[in-house]
């Protein structure tokens, strides 16, 4: 196997096997972080109260101190104006996007007029959702560092499958701001399926039902050859555990006439009632009755009463499942597995109804709050190079190709192709008797390889001597499931072959990748012109060579006039080929071709006649 050097930029992906990369579920209600250490997936607990979930809540103290998680959650009651929750809903959104639901937020969501992205005003300062999410991520990072006793800097972060580019970018930026190198943004349903180890073997179609605190998502995924494809998503961005709590609050408010009770009608009274409803709901997931006395009221709720209250909500989620299936052009019979995600799937009625709809038992043995982070951690571990048998889910971020004549990039696998993937193309030699062929592999979108990034090269040696154009050299690219690009070149007539392995995607930072794409767009026009000139020059050189060969082989058959005309047309072509006018070159090629084609036919006839002389047909 050929030796080669790859100019991989370090610092973007773990190259040591022991490196820990975090898997982060940055949720609307709760966030959590997990990692794989020596093959064991662990969710990170808060040192003090052993909880893995960190409420996605940020509180700003008067002193300037920023609190995140449970402590901030407490402040929702005491200081709601300076306590920010559900910031995920605002990620990558403009003020216009959220204006309709502005009332939902207990804090000030504003348009400060500087740009059209939404801001949050806290204590006379404006914060972007990215900055607030970064605070949550920072606190998760600190948690892990406290547990491990060392710094961590790399992460995989999950986002809903329906997140658009702006929302994904905002999530990535939040990671960066928190001091994390975000290696990958992956879809939450994909992470959940990974946590259950689904799709490792045969192709499968999976439904991921995610009912969280404030949102409901149903995703239909198809997993084939390690590639997770989202076939359809549906859901409701304002339907979740909070609505379940609200239905209990409404029930109690009516039953105990709480709107006229000062203990429960003030802002903090309403909040404490909401927390009590949530407590009742959680209790009823494993008990038949809830009863407690608070501020003089004997609160009571039975499981059947609770189920009656929430039945319409659960039915709405099931209707969304039907719509998602319809969009995916599938029926329940096509779904092999149903994965449950989100704290609200602990409600027994939810499991029952979803199982009944899909006509199969649901996957619920992993903690539904942790399943996304666990999957993200598994993906992170794959990226760290620690799991060889798990398939890597990716697309090629930049095109992969080889250098052809004149320094042109010939793309073999275009950018955004799902991996694993393979593609091949046939090439030939440009010089008679050529024994070696250099295969230089590049990554990028520009037409000239000098503007792209070289990944490696090797030489296909010992091609048996043949006239130019005769060898059939097949160059084959395979990007396998673990992200390794294997390049193989084989001369088909002789069977000579050579191969190298290249790590194509990770040596490049996001920034560089963005720059390369931008360059390719900005230079598209010039690149196209340069490519056209180079292609014309390549063709001209090829024709000049083959004409020389033809003339020297058949001098005796050609007339003086023919010889001199060919020579003068060749001379014209030789002059223009050094210039940079592609039209002149192409014209000269055409003139030479037009003149020499009938002569070539005539010569062929003579040659055949001579060969046939004296032979019986
Ligand atoms: P998530 O957004 O996935 O973190 O989901 C949090 C939601 O799950 C909140 O609405 C919680 O009240 C709800 N939840 C947590 N535990 C339970 C439980 N045991 N039973 C019902 N709902 C729960």
Coordinates of C-alpha atoms and ligand atoms in Angstrom, one line a residue:
X1 CA 0.0 0.0 0.0
X2 CA 1.4 3.4 -0.9
X3 CA 2.7 5.8 1.7
X4 CA 1.2 9.2 1.5
X5 CA 0.9 12.2 3.7
X6 CA -2.4 13.8 4.6
X7 CA -2.5 17.4 5.6
X8 CA -5.0 16.9 8.4
X9 CA -5.5 19.8 10.6
X10 CA -5.5 18.6 14.2
X11 CA -7.7 19.8 16.9
X12 CA -11.0 19.0 15.3
X13 CA -11.5 15.4 16.1
X14 CA -10.1 13.2 18.7
X15 CA -7.2 11.2 17.6
X16 CA -6.5 9.6 20.9
X17 CA -8.6 6.6 21.6
X18 CA -9.2 7.7 25.2
X19 CA -10.6 11.1 24.5
X20 CA -14.0 11.9 25.9
X21 CA -16.5 13.7 23.7
X22 CA -19.7 14.8 25.3
X23 CA -23.2 14.0 24.0
X24 CA -25.5 16.8 24.9
X25 CA -29.3 16.9 24.7
X26 CA -30.1 20.6 24.8
X27 CA -33.8 20.4 25.5
X28 CA -36.6 22.9 25.8
X29 CA -37.4 22.0 29.4
X30 CA -34.4 20.0 30.5
X31 CA -30.9 19.4 29.2
X32 CA -28.5 16.7 30.0
X33 CA -25.1 15.5 29.2
X34 CA -23.6 12.0 28.8
X35 CA -20.4 10.5 27.7
X36 CA -18.9 7.1 27.0
X37 CA -15.9 6.1 29.1
X38 CA -14.2 2.9 28.3
X39 CA -17.3 1.6 26.5
X40 CA -19.7 2.5 29.3
X41 CA -22.3 5.2 28.7
X42 CA -22.8 7.5 31.6
X43 CA -25.2 10.4 32.2
X44 CA -23.7 13.1 34.3
X45 CA -25.3 13.7 37.7
X46 CA -25.3 16.9 39.6
X47 CA -22.9 16.4 42.5
X48 CA -25.4 17.7 45.1
X49 CA -28.7 16.1 44.3
X50 CA -27.8 13.2 42.0
X51 CA -30.1 14.5 39.3
X52 CA -29.1 14.0 35.7
X53 CA -31.6 16.5 34.3
X54 CA -30.6 20.2 34.3
X55 CA -33.7 22.4 33.8
X56 CA -33.0 24.5 30.8
X57 CA -33.5 27.7 32.8
X58 CA -31.2 30.6 33.3
X59 CA -31.6 33.1 36.1
X60 CA -29.9 36.5 36.3
X61 CA -29.1 37.7 39.8
X62 CA -29.0 41.4 40.6
X63 CA -25.3 40.9 41.5
X64 CA -24.7 39.8 37.9
X65 CA -24.3 36.2 38.8
X66 CA -25.9 33.8 36.4
X67 CA -27.7 30.7 37.8
X68 CA -28.6 27.7 35.7
X69 CA -30.6 24.5 36.3
X70 CA -32.4 23.7 39.5
X71 CA -31.4 26.9 41.3
X72 CA -32.7 28.9 38.4
X73 CA -35.9 26.8 38.4
X74 CA -36.6 27.9 42.0
X75 CA -36.4 31.5 40.8
X76 CA -39.2 31.0 38.4
X77 CA -41.6 31.6 41.3
X78 CA -39.7 34.4 43.0
X79 CA -38.3 36.3 40.1
X80 CA -40.0 35.2 36.8
X81 CA -39.0 38.4 34.9
X82 CA -35.3 37.6 35.3
X83 CA -35.6 33.9 34.8
X84 CA -35.5 32.6 31.2
X85 CA -37.0 29.2 30.2
X86 CA -37.7 27.5 26.9
X87 CA -35.0 29.5 25.1
X88 CA -34.8 26.7 22.6
X89 CA -38.0 27.9 21.1
X90 CA -36.3 31.2 20.2
X91 CA -33.1 29.7 18.7
X92 CA -32.5 31.0 15.2
X93 CA -35.8 32.8 15.1
X94 CA -36.6 36.3 14.1
X95 CA -38.8 38.6 16.1
X96 CA -41.5 38.2 13.5
X97 CA -41.3 34.4 13.9
X98 CA -42.1 34.5 17.6
X99 CA -44.3 37.6 17.8
X100 CA -47.5 35.5 17.7
X101 CA -46.5 33.5 20.7
X102 CA -44.8 36.3 22.6
X103 CA -47.3 36.1 25.4
X104 CA -46.2 32.6 26.1
X105 CA -42.9 33.8 27.6
X106 CA -42.9 35.3 31.1
X107 CA -39.9 37.4 30.2
X108 CA -39.4 40.2 27.8
X109 CA -38.9 39.0 24.2
X110 CA -38.0 42.0 22.2
X111 CA -36.9 43.4 18.9
X112 CA -34.1 45.8 19.7
X113 CA -34.0 47.0 16.2
X114 CA -30.3 46.2 15.6
X115 CA -31.0 43.1 13.5
X116 CA -34.0 41.0 13.0
X117 CA -33.1 38.2 15.4
X118 CA -35.0 38.0 18.5
X119 CA -33.5 39.2 21.8
X120 CA -34.4 38.8 25.4
X121 CA -34.2 41.7 27.8
X122 CA -33.0 40.9 31.3
X123 CA -32.0 43.6 33.8
X124 CA -31.5 46.2 31.1
X125 CA -29.3 44.0 29.0
X126 CA -30.2 42.3 25.7
X127 CA -29.3 38.6 25.3
X128 CA -29.5 36.5 22.3
X129 CA -31.0 33.0 22.6
X130 CA -27.5 31.8 21.6
X131 CA -25.9 33.5 24.6
X132 CA -28.6 32.0 26.9
X133 CA -28.2 28.5 25.5
X134 CA -24.4 28.9 25.9
X135 CA -25.0 29.5 29.6
X136 CA -26.8 26.1 29.8
X137 CA -24.1 24.4 27.9
X138 CA -21.4 26.0 30.0
X139 CA -23.0 24.7 33.1
X140 CA -23.2 21.2 31.6
X141 CA -19.6 21.4 30.7
X142 CA -18.6 22.4 34.2
X143 CA -20.7 19.5 35.6
X144 CA -18.7 17.0 33.6
X145 CA -15.4 18.6 34.4
X146 CA -16.2 18.4 38.1
X147 CA -17.1 14.7 37.7
X148 CA -14.1 13.8 35.6
X149 CA -11.6 16.1 37.2
X150 CA -10.3 17.3 33.9
X151 CA -11.4 19.7 31.1
X152 CA -13.5 18.6 28.2
X153 CA -13.9 20.6 25.0
X154 CA -15.6 18.6 22.4
X155 CA -19.3 17.7 22.0
X156 CA -22.1 16.4 19.9
X157 CA -25.3 18.3 20.4
X158 CA -28.8 17.1 19.4
X159 CA -31.5 19.2 17.8
X160 CA -35.1 18.3 16.7
X161 CA -35.3 16.8 13.2
X162 CA -37.3 19.7 11.9
X163 CA -34.7 22.3 12.9
X164 CA -33.7 24.4 9.9
X165 CA -30.2 25.6 9.1
X166 CA -30.5 28.8 11.1
X167 CA -31.6 26.9 14.2
X168 CA -28.8 24.3 13.8
X169 CA -26.3 27.0 13.2
X170 CA -27.5 28.9 16.3
X171 CA -27.1 25.7 18.3
X172 CA -23.6 25.2 17.0
X173 CA -22.7 28.8 17.9
X174 CA -24.1 28.4 21.4
X175 CA -21.7 25.5 21.8
X176 CA -18.8 27.5 20.5
X177 CA -19.7 30.3 22.9
X178 CA -19.7 27.8 25.8
X179 CA -16.1 26.9 24.8
X180 CA -17.1 23.6 23.1
X181 CA -15.9 22.4 19.8
X182 CA -19.2 21.1 18.3
X183 CA -18.2 18.1 16.2
X184 CA -21.6 17.3 15.1
X185 CA -25.2 18.4 15.4
X186 CA -27.4 15.3 15.2
X187 CA -31.2 14.8 15.1
X188 CA -32.8 13.9 18.4
X189 CA -34.8 10.9 17.0
X190 CA -31.6 9.6 15.4
X191 CA -29.8 9.8 18.8
X192 CA -32.7 8.0 20.5
X193 CA -32.6 5.2 17.9
X194 CA -28.8 4.9 18.4
X195 CA -29.3 4.6 22.1
X196 CA -31.5 1.6 21.5
X197 CA -28.9 0.2 19.1
X198 CA -31.4 0.2 16.2
X199 CA -30.4 0.0 12.6
X200 CA -27.1 -1.7 13.2
X201 CA -28.1 -4.8 11.2
X202 CA -30.9 -4.8 8.6
X203 CA -32.7 -1.9 7.1
X204 CA -35.5 -0.6 9.4
X205 CA -38.2 1.9 9.6
X206 CA -38.7 3.4 13.0
X207 CA -41.1 5.9 14.6
X208 CA -39.7 8.1 17.4
X209 CA -42.4 9.5 19.6
X210 CA -41.1 12.4 21.6
X211 CA -43.4 14.1 24.2
X212 CA -41.4 16.5 26.3
X213 CA -42.3 19.3 28.6
X214 CA -43.5 21.8 26.0
X215 CA -43.2 20.1 22.6
X216 CA -44.3 17.0 20.8
X217 CA -42.5 15.5 17.8
X218 CA -43.1 12.4 15.9
X219 CA -40.4 11.4 13.4
X220 CA -40.4 8.5 11.0
X221 CA -36.9 7.4 10.3
X222 CA -35.5 5.0 7.8
X223 CA -32.2 3.4 8.7
X224 CA -30.3 1.7 5.9
X225 CA -26.6 0.9 5.8
X226 CA -26.0 3.1 8.8
X227 CA -27.7 6.1 7.2
X228 CA -30.5 7.6 9.2
X229 CA -33.0 9.3 6.9
X230 CA -35.9 11.4 8.2
X231 CA -38.8 10.4 6.1
X232 CA -41.3 12.6 7.8
X233 CA -41.8 14.7 10.9
X234 CA -44.9 16.0 12.5
X235 CA -45.9 17.3 15.9
X236 CA -46.9 20.4 17.8
X237 CA -44.4 22.9 19.1
X238 CA -46.8 23.8 21.9
X239 CA -48.0 20.5 23.2
X240 CA -46.3 18.6 26.1
X241 CA -46.1 18.0 29.8
X242 CA -46.8 21.6 30.5
X243 CA -50.3 21.2 28.9
X244 CA -50.9 18.1 30.9
X245 CA -50.0 20.2 34.0
X246 CA -52.3 22.9 32.8
X247 CA -55.2 20.6 32.4
X248 CA -54.8 19.6 36.1
X249 CA -54.5 23.2 37.1
X250 CA -57.7 24.1 35.2
X251 CA -59.5 21.1 36.8
X252 CA -58.5 22.1 40.3
X253 CA -59.1 25.8 39.7
X254 CA -62.6 25.0 38.8
X255 CA -63.1 22.3 41.4
X256 CA -61.7 24.4 44.4
X257 CA -62.7 27.8 43.0
X258 CA -59.0 28.9 43.1
X259 CA -59.5 32.0 40.9
X260 CA -61.0 33.7 43.9
X261 CA -58.5 32.3 46.4
X262 CA -55.7 35.0 46.9
X263 CA -53.2 32.2 47.8
X264 CA -53.5 30.8 44.3
X265 CA -54.4 33.7 42.1
X266 CA -51.3 35.8 42.5
X267 CA -48.4 35.3 40.0
X268 CA -46.4 33.2 42.5
X269 CA -49.5 31.4 43.6
X270 CA -50.2 30.4 40.0
X271 CA -46.7 29.1 39.7
X272 CA -46.9 27.0 42.9
X273 CA -50.2 25.5 41.7
X274 CA -48.5 24.6 38.4
X275 CA -45.7 22.9 40.3
X276 CA -48.2 21.0 42.4
X277 CA -50.0 19.8 39.3
X278 CA -46.8 18.5 37.9
X279 CA -46.1 16.7 41.2
X280 CA -49.6 15.1 40.9
X281 CA -49.0 14.1 37.3
X282 CA -45.6 12.4 38.1
X283 CA -47.2 10.6 41.1
X284 CA -50.0 9.3 38.9
X285 CA -47.5 7.7 36.5
X286 CA -47.0 5.0 39.1
X287 CA -49.9 5.4 41.5
X288 CA -53.7 5.4 41.3
X289 CA -54.4 8.4 43.4
X290 CA -52.8 11.8 44.4
X291 CA -53.7 13.6 47.6
X292 CA -52.1 16.5 49.4
X293 CA -53.1 19.5 51.5
X294 CA -51.6 22.9 50.5
X295 CA -52.5 26.3 51.9
X296 CA -55.7 25.0 53.4
X297 CA -56.9 23.1 50.3
X298 CA -57.2 19.3 50.1
X299 CA -56.0 18.6 46.6
X300 CA -57.1 15.3 45.2
X301 CA -56.9 13.5 41.8
X302 CA -57.5 9.9 40.8
X303 CA -55.8 8.2 37.9
X304 CA -59.1 7.7 35.9
X305 CA -59.9 11.4 36.4
X306 CA -56.4 12.3 35.3
X307 CA -56.7 10.2 32.2
X308 CA -60.0 11.7 31.3
X309 CA -58.4 15.2 31.5
X310 CA -55.5 14.4 29.3
X311 CA -57.2 12.1 26.8
X312 CA -57.8 14.9 24.2
X313 CA -54.1 15.8 24.4
X314 CA -52.9 12.3 23.9
X315 CA -55.3 11.9 21.0
X316 CA -53.9 14.9 19.4
X317 CA -50.4 13.4 19.5
X318 CA -51.7 10.1 18.0
X319 CA -53.4 12.1 15.2
X320 CA -50.0 13.7 14.4
X321 CA -48.5 10.1 14.2
X322 CA -51.1 9.3 11.5
X323 CA -50.2 12.5 9.6
X324 CA -46.5 11.7 9.7
X325 CA -47.1 8.2 8.4
X326 CA -49.2 9.6 5.6
X327 CA -46.5 12.0 4.7
X328 CA -44.0 9.2 4.7
X329 CA -46.4 7.2 2.5
X330 CA -46.4 4.4 5.0
X331 CA -48.8 2.5 7.2
X332 CA -48.4 1.2 10.7
X333 CA -47.4 -2.2 9.3
X334 CA -44.3 -0.6 7.8
X335 CA -43.0 0.5 11.2
X336 CA -40.8 -2.0 12.9
X337 CA -40.1 -0.2 16.1
X338 CA -41.5 2.7 18.2
X339 CA -39.1 4.5 20.4
X340 CA -40.4 6.6 23.3
X341 CA -38.6 9.8 24.2
X342 CA -39.3 12.6 26.6
X343 CA -40.4 12.7 30.2
X344 CA -44.1 12.8 29.4
X345 CA -44.0 9.4 27.8
X346 CA -43.8 8.0 31.4
X347 CA -47.6 8.7 31.5
X348 CA -49.1 5.2 31.2
X349 CA -52.0 6.4 29.0
X350 CA -49.5 7.8 26.5
X351 CA -47.7 4.5 26.2
X352 CA -50.9 2.6 25.9
X353 CA -52.4 4.8 23.2
X354 CA -49.2 5.0 21.1
X355 CA -48.7 1.2 21.4
X356 CA -52.3 0.7 20.3
X357 CA -51.9 3.0 17.3
X358 CA -48.7 1.4 16.0
X359 CA -50.0 -2.0 17.0
X360 CA -46.8 -3.0 18.8
X361 CA -45.2 -2.6 22.1
X362 CA -43.1 0.6 22.4
X363 CA -39.4 0.8 23.3
X364 CA -39.4 2.3 26.8
X365 CA -36.8 0.5 28.9
X366 CA -34.3 3.3 28.7
X367 CA -35.0 6.4 30.7
X368 CA -37.0 8.6 28.3
X369 CA -35.4 11.7 29.6
X370 CA -31.9 10.3 29.0
X371 CA -32.3 8.4 25.8
X372 CA -31.3 11.3 23.5
X373 CA -28.2 12.3 25.5
X374 CA -27.2 8.6 25.6
X375 CA -27.5 8.3 21.8
X376 CA -25.5 11.6 21.4
X377 CA -22.8 10.1 23.7
X378 CA -22.7 7.0 21.5
X379 CA -22.3 9.1 18.4
X380 CA -19.6 11.1 20.2
X381 CA -17.8 7.9 21.1
X382 CA -17.9 6.8 17.4
X383 CA -16.4 10.2 16.5
X384 CA -13.7 9.7 19.1
X385 CA -12.8 6.6 17.2
X386 CA -13.6 4.3 20.1
X387 CA -16.4 2.3 18.5
X388 CA -15.5 0.5 15.4
X389 CA -18.7 -1.5 14.9
X390 CA -21.1 1.4 15.1
X391 CA -22.0 3.1 11.9
X392 CA -21.1 6.7 11.5
X393 CA -24.0 8.9 10.3
X394 CA -22.8 11.5 8.0
X395 CA -22.8 13.2 4.7
X396 CA -19.7 14.3 2.9
X397 CA -19.5 18.0 3.7
X398 CA -17.3 18.8 0.6
X399 CA -16.9 17.1 -2.7
X400 CA -14.3 14.5 -3.2
X401 CA -12.4 14.0 -6.4
X402 CA -9.1 13.6 -8.1
X403 CA -6.8 15.8 -10.1
X404 CA -7.1 15.3 -13.9
X405 CA -5.0 16.9 -16.8
X406 CA -4.2 20.5 -16.4
X407 CA -4.9 20.6 -12.6
X408 CA -8.6 20.2 -13.0
X409 CA -10.7 18.8 -10.1
X410 CA -12.8 15.8 -11.3
X411 CA -15.5 15.3 -8.6
X412 CA -16.2 11.6 -7.9
X413 CA -18.4 12.0 -4.8
X414 CA -20.3 15.2 -4.7
X415 CA -20.8 17.2 -1.5
X416 CA -23.7 16.2 0.7
X417 CA -23.7 12.6 -0.4
X418 CA -24.8 10.4 2.4
X419 CA -22.2 8.0 3.7
X420 CA -21.5 5.1 3.3
X421 CA -21.3 5.7 -0.4
X422 CA -19.2 4.7 -3.4
X423 CA -18.6 5.9 -6.8
X424 CA -16.1 5.3 -9.6
X425 CA -15.0 6.6 -12.9
X426 CA -12.7 5.4 -15.7
X427 CA -9.7 7.3 -16.8
X428 CA -6.9 6.7 -19.3
X429 CA -3.4 7.8 -20.0
X430 CA -2.4 10.8 -22.0
X431 CA 1.1 9.6 -23.2
X432 CA 2.0 6.5 -25.2
X433 CA 3.7 3.8 -23.1
X434 CA 2.8 5.6 -19.8
X435 CA 3.7 3.3 -17.0
X436 CA 2.7 5.2 -13.9
X437 CA -0.3 7.3 -13.1
X438 CA -0.5 9.7 -10.2
X439 CA -3.8 9.7 -8.4
X440 CA -4.1 12.9 -6.3
X441 CA -7.2 13.1 -4.1
X442 CA -8.8 16.4 -3.3
X443 CA -11.7 17.8 -1.3
X444 CA -13.5 21.0 -2.3
X445 CA -15.8 22.7 -4.6
X446 CA -13.4 24.6 -6.9
X447 CA -12.7 23.6 -10.4
X448 CA -8.9 23.8 -10.0
X449 CA -7.4 21.4 -7.5
X450 CA -4.9 24.1 -6.4
X451 CA -7.8 25.9 -4.7
X452 CA -9.0 22.7 -3.0
X453 CA -7.6 20.7 -0.2
X454 CA -5.3 17.8 -0.9
X455 CA -6.1 14.7 1.1
X456 CA -3.4 12.4 -0.3
X457 CA -1.9 10.9 -3.3
X458 CA -0.5 7.6 -4.6
X459 CA 0.9 6.3 -7.8
X460 CA -0.5 3.5 -9.8
X461 CA 2.6 1.8 -11.1
X462 CA 3.4 -0.9 -13.6
X463 CA 0.7 -0.1 -16.2
X464 CA 1.8 -2.3 -19.1
X465 CA 3.0 0.0 -22.0
X466 CA 0.1 0.8 -24.3
X467 CA -0.7 3.6 -26.7
X468 CA -2.2 6.7 -25.0
X469 CA -5.9 6.4 -24.4
X470 CA -5.9 2.6 -24.4
X471 CA -5.4 1.7 -20.7
X472 CA -8.7 1.6 -18.8
X473 CA -8.0 2.9 -15.3
X474 CA -10.9 2.7 -12.9
X475 CA -10.7 5.0 -9.9
X476 CA -13.0 3.9 -7.2
X477 CA -14.0 6.0 -4.1
X478 CA -15.6 4.3 -1.1
X479 CA -16.5 6.3 2.0
X480 CA -17.4 3.7 4.4
X481 CA -19.6 3.8 7.5
X482 CA -16.8 5.0 9.8
X483 CA -16.0 7.9 7.6
X484 CA -12.9 6.5 6.0
X485 CA -12.4 7.3 2.3
X486 CA -10.7 4.4 0.5
X487 CA -9.4 5.2 -3.0
X488 CA -8.6 2.4 -5.3
X489 CA -7.1 2.6 -8.8
X490 CA -7.1 -0.4 -11.1
X491 CA -5.9 -0.8 -14.7
X492 CA -8.6 -3.1 -16.0
X493 CA -6.7 -4.6 -18.9
X494 CA -3.8 -5.8 -16.8
X495 CA -5.4 -6.0 -13.3
X496 CA -2.7 -3.7 -11.8
X497 CA -4.1 -2.0 -8.7
X498 CA -3.2 0.3 -5.8
X499 CA -5.2 1.7 -2.9
X500 CA -5.0 4.1 0.0
X501 CA -7.2 5.0 3.0
X502 CA -7.9 8.6 3.7
X503 CA -9.8 10.3 6.5
X504 CA -11.6 12.8 4.5
X505 CA -14.0 14.9 6.5
X506 CA -12.7 15.6 9.9
X507 CA -9.4 17.3 9.3
X508 CA -11.2 20.4 8.4
X509 CA -12.7 23.0 10.7
X510 CA -16.2 24.3 10.2
X511 CA -14.7 27.7 9.5
X512 CA -12.4 26.4 6.7
X513 CA -15.3 24.4 5.3
X514 CA -17.5 27.5 5.2
X515 CA -14.7 29.5 3.6
X516 CA -14.1 26.8 1.0
X517 CA -17.8 26.8 0.1
X518 CA -18.0 30.5 -0.1
X519 CA -14.9 30.7 -2.3
X520 CA -16.4 28.2 -4.6
X521 CA -19.6 30.3 -4.9
X522 CA -17.7 33.6 -5.3
X523 CA -15.3 32.1 -7.9
X524 CA -17.8 30.0 -9.8
X525 CA -17.7 32.3 -12.8
X526 CA -13.9 32.5 -13.1
X527 CA -13.5 28.9 -12.2
X528 CA -15.9 27.9 -15.1
X529 CA -13.9 30.0 -17.5
X530 CA -10.6 28.6 -16.3
X531 CA -12.0 25.1 -16.6
X532 CA -13.2 25.7 -20.2
X533 CA -9.7 27.0 -21.2
X534 CA -7.9 24.1 -19.5
X535 CA -10.2 21.6 -21.1
X536 CA -9.7 23.1 -24.5
X537 CA -5.9 23.1 -24.0
X538 CA -6.0 19.4 -22.9
X539 CA -7.9 18.5 -26.0
X540 CA -5.6 20.5 -28.2
X541 CA -2.5 18.8 -26.8
X542 CA -4.2 15.4 -27.2
X543 CA -5.1 16.1 -30.9
X544 CA -1.6 17.5 -31.6
X545 CA 0.0 14.3 -30.3
X546 CA -2.3 11.9 -32.1
X547 CA -1.9 13.9 -35.3
X548 CA 1.9 13.7 -35.0
X549 CA 1.6 9.9 -34.5
X550 CA -0.8 9.5 -37.4
X551 CA 1.4 11.5 -39.8
X552 CA 4.6 9.7 -38.9
X553 CA 2.9 6.3 -39.3
X554 CA 1.3 7.0 -42.6
X555 CA 3.6 9.5 -44.3
X556 CA 3.9 7.3 -47.4
X557 CA 0.2 7.2 -48.0
X558 CA -0.4 11.0 -47.6
X559 CA 0.1 13.4 -50.4
X560 CA 2.5 16.4 -50.2
X561 CA -0.5 18.8 -50.2
X562 CA -2.2 16.9 -47.4
X563 CA 1.0 16.8 -45.4
X564 CA 1.6 20.5 -45.7
X565 CA -2.1 21.4 -44.9
X566 CA -2.0 19.3 -41.8
X567 CA 1.3 20.8 -40.8
X568 CA 0.0 24.4 -41.2
X569 CA -3.2 23.6 -39.2
X570 CA -1.1 22.0 -36.5
X571 CA 1.1 25.1 -36.4
X572 CA -1.9 27.4 -35.9
X573 CA -3.2 25.2 -33.1
X574 CA 0.3 25.1 -31.5
X575 CA 0.3 28.9 -31.5
X576 CA -3.2 29.4 -30.0
X577 CA -2.8 26.7 -27.4
X578 CA -0.3 28.8 -25.6
X579 CA -2.7 31.7 -25.3
X580 CA -5.9 31.8 -23.2
X581 CA -8.6 32.2 -25.7
X582 CA -10.7 29.1 -25.5
X583 CA -12.7 30.0 -28.6
X584 CA -9.5 30.3 -30.7
X585 CA -8.3 27.0 -29.4
X586 CA -11.6 25.3 -30.1
X587 CA -11.7 26.7 -33.6
X588 CA -8.2 25.5 -34.4
X589 CA -9.1 22.1 -33.0
X590 CA -12.2 22.0 -35.2
X591 CA -10.3 23.0 -38.3
X592 CA -7.6 20.4 -37.8
X593 CA -10.3 17.7 -37.1
X594 CA -12.4 18.7 -40.0
X595 CA -9.5 18.5 -42.4
X596 CA -7.9 15.3 -41.0
X597 CA -11.0 13.2 -40.5
X598 CA -11.7 12.3 -44.2
X599 CA -8.0 11.8 -44.7
X600 CA -7.9 9.4 -41.8
X601 CA -10.8 7.4 -43.3
X602 CA -8.9 7.3 -46.7
X603 CA -5.8 6.1 -45.0
X604 CA -7.7 3.4 -43.1
X605 CA -9.2 2.2 -46.4
X606 CA -5.7 1.9 -47.9
X607 CA -4.3 0.1 -44.8
X608 CA -7.2 -2.4 -44.9
X609 CA -6.9 -3.0 -48.6
X610 CA -3.1 -3.6 -48.2
X611 CA -3.8 -6.0 -45.4
X612 CA -6.4 -7.9 -47.4
X613 CA -4.2 -8.2 -50.5
X614 CA -3.7 -11.8 -51.4
X615 CA -6.1 -13.1 -48.8
X616 CA -9.3 -14.9 -49.5
X617 CA -12.3 -13.7 -47.8
Ligands
LIG1 P1 -38.4 16.8 28.7 O1 -38.7 18.0 28.0 O2 -38.2 15.6 27.9 O3 -37.4 16.9 29.7 O4 -39.7 16.4 29.5 C1 -40.0 16.9 30.7 C2 -41.5 16.7 31.0 O5 -41.7 15.3 31.4 C3 -42.1 17.6 32.0 O6 -43.3 18.0 31.6 C4 -42.2 16.6 33.2 O7 -43.3 17.1 34.0 C5 -42.6 15.3 32.5 N1 -42.3 14.2 33.4 C6 -41.2 13.9 34.1 N2 -41.4 12.8 34.8 C7 -42.7 12.4 34.6 C8 -43.4 11.3 35.1 N3 -43.0 10.4 36.0 N4 -44.7 11.2 34.7 C9 -45.2 12.1 33.8 N5 -44.5 13.1 33.3 C10 -43.3 13.3 33.7

